[in-house]
Short mmCIF file of C-alpha atoms in Angstrom, two decimals:
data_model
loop_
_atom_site.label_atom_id
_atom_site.label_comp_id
_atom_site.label_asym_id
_atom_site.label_seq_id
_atom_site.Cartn_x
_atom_site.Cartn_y
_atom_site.Cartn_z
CA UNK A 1456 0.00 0.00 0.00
CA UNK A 1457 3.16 2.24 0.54
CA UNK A 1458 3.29 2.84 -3.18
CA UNK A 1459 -0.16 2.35 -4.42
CA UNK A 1460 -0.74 5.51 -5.92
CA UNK A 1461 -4.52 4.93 -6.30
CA UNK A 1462 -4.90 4.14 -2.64
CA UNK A 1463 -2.77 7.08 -1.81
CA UNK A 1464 -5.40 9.52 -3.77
CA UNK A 1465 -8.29 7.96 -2.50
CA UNK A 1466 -7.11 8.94 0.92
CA UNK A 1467 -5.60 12.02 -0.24
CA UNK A 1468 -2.30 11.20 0.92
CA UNK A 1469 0.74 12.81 -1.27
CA UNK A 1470 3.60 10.50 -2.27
CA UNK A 1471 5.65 11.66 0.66
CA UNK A 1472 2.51 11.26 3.68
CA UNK A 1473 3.15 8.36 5.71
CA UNK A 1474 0.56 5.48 5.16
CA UNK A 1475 -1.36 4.69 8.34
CA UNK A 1476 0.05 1.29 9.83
CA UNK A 1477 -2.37 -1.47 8.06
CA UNK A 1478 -3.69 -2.55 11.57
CA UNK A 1479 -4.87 0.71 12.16
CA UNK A 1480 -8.64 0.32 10.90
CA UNK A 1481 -8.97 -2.65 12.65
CA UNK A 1482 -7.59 -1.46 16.55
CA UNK A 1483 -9.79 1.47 15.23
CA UNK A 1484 -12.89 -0.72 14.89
CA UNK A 1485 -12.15 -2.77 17.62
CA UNK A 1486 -11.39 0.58 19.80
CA UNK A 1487 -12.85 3.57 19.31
CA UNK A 1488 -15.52 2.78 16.53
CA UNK A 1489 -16.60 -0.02 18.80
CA UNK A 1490 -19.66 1.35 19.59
CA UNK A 1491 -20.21 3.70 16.96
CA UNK A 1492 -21.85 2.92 13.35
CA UNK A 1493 -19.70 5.28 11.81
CA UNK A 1494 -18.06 2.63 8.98
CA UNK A 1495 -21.56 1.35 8.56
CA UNK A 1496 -22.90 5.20 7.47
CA UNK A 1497 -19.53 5.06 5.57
CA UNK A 1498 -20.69 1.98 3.36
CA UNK A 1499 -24.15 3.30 2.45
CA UNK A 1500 -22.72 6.74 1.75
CA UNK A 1501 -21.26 5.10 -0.87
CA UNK A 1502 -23.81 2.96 -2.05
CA UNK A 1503 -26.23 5.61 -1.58
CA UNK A 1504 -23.43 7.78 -4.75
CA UNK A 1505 -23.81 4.34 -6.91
CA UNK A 1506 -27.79 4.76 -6.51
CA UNK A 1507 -27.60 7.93 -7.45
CA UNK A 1508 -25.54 7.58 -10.55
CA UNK A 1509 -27.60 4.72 -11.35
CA UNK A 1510 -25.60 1.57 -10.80
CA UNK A 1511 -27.78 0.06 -8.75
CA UNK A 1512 -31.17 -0.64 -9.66
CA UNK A 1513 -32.52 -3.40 -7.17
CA UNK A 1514 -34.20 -5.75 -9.47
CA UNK A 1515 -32.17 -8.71 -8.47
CA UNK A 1516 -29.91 -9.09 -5.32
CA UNK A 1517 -27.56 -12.11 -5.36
CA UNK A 1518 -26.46 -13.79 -2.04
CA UNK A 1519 -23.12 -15.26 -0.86
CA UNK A 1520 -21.17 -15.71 1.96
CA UNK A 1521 -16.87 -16.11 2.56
CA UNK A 1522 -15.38 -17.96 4.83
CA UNK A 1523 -12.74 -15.89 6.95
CA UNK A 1524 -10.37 -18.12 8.67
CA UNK A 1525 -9.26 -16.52 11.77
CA UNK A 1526 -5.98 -16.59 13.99
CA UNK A 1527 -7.39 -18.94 16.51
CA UNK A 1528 -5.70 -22.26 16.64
CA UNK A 1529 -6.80 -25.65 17.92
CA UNK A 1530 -3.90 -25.49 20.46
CA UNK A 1531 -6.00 -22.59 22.10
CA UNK A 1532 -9.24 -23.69 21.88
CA UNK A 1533 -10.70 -25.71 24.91
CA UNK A 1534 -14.28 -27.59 24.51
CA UNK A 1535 -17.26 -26.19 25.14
CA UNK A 1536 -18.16 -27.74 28.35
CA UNK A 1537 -15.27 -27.43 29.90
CA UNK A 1538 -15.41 -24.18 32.04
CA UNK A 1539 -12.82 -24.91 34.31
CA UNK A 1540 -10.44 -24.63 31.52
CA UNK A 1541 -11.95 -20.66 30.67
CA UNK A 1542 -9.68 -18.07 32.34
CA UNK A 1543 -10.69 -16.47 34.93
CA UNK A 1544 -13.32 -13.37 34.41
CA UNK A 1545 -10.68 -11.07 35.44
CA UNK A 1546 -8.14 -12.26 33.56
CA UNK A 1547 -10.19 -13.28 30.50
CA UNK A 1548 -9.91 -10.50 27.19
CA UNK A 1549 -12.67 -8.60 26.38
CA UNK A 1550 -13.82 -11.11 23.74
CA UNK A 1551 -13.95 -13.65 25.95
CA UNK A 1552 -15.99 -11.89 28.63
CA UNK A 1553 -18.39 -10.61 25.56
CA UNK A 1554 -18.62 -14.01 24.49
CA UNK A 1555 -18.97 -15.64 28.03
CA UNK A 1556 -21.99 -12.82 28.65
CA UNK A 1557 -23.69 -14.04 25.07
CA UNK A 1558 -23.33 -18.04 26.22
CA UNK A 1559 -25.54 -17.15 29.35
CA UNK A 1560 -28.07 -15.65 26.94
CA UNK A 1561 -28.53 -18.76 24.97
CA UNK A 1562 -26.35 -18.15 22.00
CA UNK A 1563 -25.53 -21.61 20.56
CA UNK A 1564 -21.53 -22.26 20.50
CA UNK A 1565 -19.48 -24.45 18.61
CA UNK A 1566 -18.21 -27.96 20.11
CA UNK A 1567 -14.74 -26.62 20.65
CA UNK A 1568 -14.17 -22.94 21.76
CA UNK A 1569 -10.82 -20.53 20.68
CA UNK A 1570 -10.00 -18.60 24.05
CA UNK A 1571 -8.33 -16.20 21.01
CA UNK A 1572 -11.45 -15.91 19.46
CA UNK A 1573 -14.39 -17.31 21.33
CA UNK A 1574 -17.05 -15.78 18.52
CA UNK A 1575 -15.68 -17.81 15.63
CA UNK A 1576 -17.16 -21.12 14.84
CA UNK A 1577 -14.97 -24.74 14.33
CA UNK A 1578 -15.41 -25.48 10.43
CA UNK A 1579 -13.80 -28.44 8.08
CA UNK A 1580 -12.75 -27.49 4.29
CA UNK A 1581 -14.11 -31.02 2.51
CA UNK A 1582 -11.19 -33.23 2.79
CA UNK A 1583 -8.78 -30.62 5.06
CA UNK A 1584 -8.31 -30.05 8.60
CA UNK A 1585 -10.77 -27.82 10.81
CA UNK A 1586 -10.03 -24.86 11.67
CA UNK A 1587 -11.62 -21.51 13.20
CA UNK A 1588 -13.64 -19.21 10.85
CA UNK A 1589 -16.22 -16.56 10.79
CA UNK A 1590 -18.48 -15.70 7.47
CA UNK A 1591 -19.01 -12.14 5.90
CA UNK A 1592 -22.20 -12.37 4.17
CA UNK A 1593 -22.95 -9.83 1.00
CA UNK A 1594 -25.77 -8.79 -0.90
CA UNK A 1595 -24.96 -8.03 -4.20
CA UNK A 1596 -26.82 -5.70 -6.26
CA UNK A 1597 -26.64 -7.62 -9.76
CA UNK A 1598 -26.63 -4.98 -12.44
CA UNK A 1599 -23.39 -3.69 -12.06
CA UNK A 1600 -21.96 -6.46 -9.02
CA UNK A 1601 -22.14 -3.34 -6.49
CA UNK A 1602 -22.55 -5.02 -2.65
CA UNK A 1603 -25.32 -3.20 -1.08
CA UNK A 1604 -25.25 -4.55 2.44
CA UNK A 1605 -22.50 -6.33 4.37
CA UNK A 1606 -23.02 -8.42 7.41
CA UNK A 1607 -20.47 -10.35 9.75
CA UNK A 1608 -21.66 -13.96 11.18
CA UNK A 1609 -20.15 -17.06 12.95
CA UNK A 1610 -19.55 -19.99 9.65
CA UNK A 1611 -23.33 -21.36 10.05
CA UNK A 1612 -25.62 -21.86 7.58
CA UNK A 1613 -28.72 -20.68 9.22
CA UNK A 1614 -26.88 -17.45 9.98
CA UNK A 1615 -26.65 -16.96 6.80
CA UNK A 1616 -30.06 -16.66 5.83
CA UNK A 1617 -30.49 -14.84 9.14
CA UNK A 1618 -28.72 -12.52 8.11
CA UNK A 1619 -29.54 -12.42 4.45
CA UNK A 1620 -33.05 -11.40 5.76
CA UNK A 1621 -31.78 -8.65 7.76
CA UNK A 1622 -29.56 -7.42 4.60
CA UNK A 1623 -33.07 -7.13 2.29
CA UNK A 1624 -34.71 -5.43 5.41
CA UNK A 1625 -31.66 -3.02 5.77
CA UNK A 1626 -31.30 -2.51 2.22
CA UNK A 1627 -35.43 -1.58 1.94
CA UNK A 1628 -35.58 0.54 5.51
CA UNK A 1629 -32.24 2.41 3.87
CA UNK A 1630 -32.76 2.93 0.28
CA UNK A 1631 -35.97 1.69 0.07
CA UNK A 1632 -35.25 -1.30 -2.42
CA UNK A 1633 -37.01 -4.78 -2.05
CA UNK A 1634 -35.71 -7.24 -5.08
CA UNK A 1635 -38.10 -9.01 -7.41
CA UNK A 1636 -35.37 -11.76 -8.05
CA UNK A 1637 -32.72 -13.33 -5.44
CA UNK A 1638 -30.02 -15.46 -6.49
CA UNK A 1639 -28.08 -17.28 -3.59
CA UNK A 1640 -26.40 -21.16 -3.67
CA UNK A 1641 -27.88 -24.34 -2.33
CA UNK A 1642 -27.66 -23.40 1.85
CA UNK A 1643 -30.14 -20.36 0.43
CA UNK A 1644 -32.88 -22.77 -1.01
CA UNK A 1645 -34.19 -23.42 2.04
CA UNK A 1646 -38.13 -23.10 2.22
CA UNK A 1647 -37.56 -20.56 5.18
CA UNK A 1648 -35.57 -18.83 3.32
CA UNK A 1649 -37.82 -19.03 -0.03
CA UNK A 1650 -40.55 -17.61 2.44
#
């Protein structure tokens, strides 16, 4: 990114400004943005410019989700029942106590839990090892292939169409735009889903 010229423009940064350190969106969002939805106004800013320039139409969404594998490894990860393994409250990160405070309000974890990353879910690649992951789910506007809503999930199917529901409600609240047509793969076909 040091010498990307059109990422240096687009954040109006002349060729001798020092590029922000690449982790610093992400202690941003993690820190200070935490509790603000500034990047979300951010994205539909910008979809809201492609609407108005008329890239977007929303005729037909299309529906997909990505895999993220995290940082968590199995050597960190302890199962599920075991809560004398958990670190102590005090001790524990702030994911951990987020995630510990979500488990007593009947969120549904995985079989083995990353102390790293208690929110990501345990997945298996057909034929490879499991490993950690979380899913970022898009809704894809399909005229031009603009994404029109984002959402992050644990790797589960039926939080995927969760939270392809909540994209079409988002997307029709915000820019008032229901689709006539959805496209989405097999794990969208469901009849709930269809409904």
């Amino acid at each position: 990114m040091k010498l990307n010229l059109a990422y240096r423009w687009f954040c109006r940064l002349s060729i001798k400004d020092q590029v922000p350190n690449h982790s610093t969106i992400s202690k941003d969002r993690h820190g200070r943005f935490r509790e603000s939805d500034a990047l979300r106004r951010l994205f539909e800013q910008t979809v809201d410019q492609c609407i108005s320039q008329g890239m977007v139409g929303g005729e037909g969404f299309a529906v997909d989700a990505s895999v993220i594998r995290t940082d968590a490894h199995f050597d960190r990860a302890i199962k599920q029942d075991n809560n004398e393994d958990w670190p102590r409250p005090g001790g524990s990160s702030r994911a951990v106590r987020e995630y510990l405070e979500a488990s007593d309000k009947g969120a549904k974890p995985s079989k083995r839990v990353s102390t790293i990353d208690p929110g990501a879910r345990q997945t298996a690649a057909p034929g490879g090892p499991a490993f950690f992951t979380h899913s970022t789910n898009y809704l894809i506007d399909v005229d031009a292939r603009i994404i029109v809503d984002v959402e992050a999930t644990p790797a589960h199917r039926s939080r995927e169409v969760d939270s392809t529901k909540d994209m079409i409600d988002r997307v029709q609240q915000r820019f008032n735009m229901k689709p006539k047509r959805l496209m989405g793969g097999t794990a969208y076909g469901t009849a709930e889903m269809l409904a």
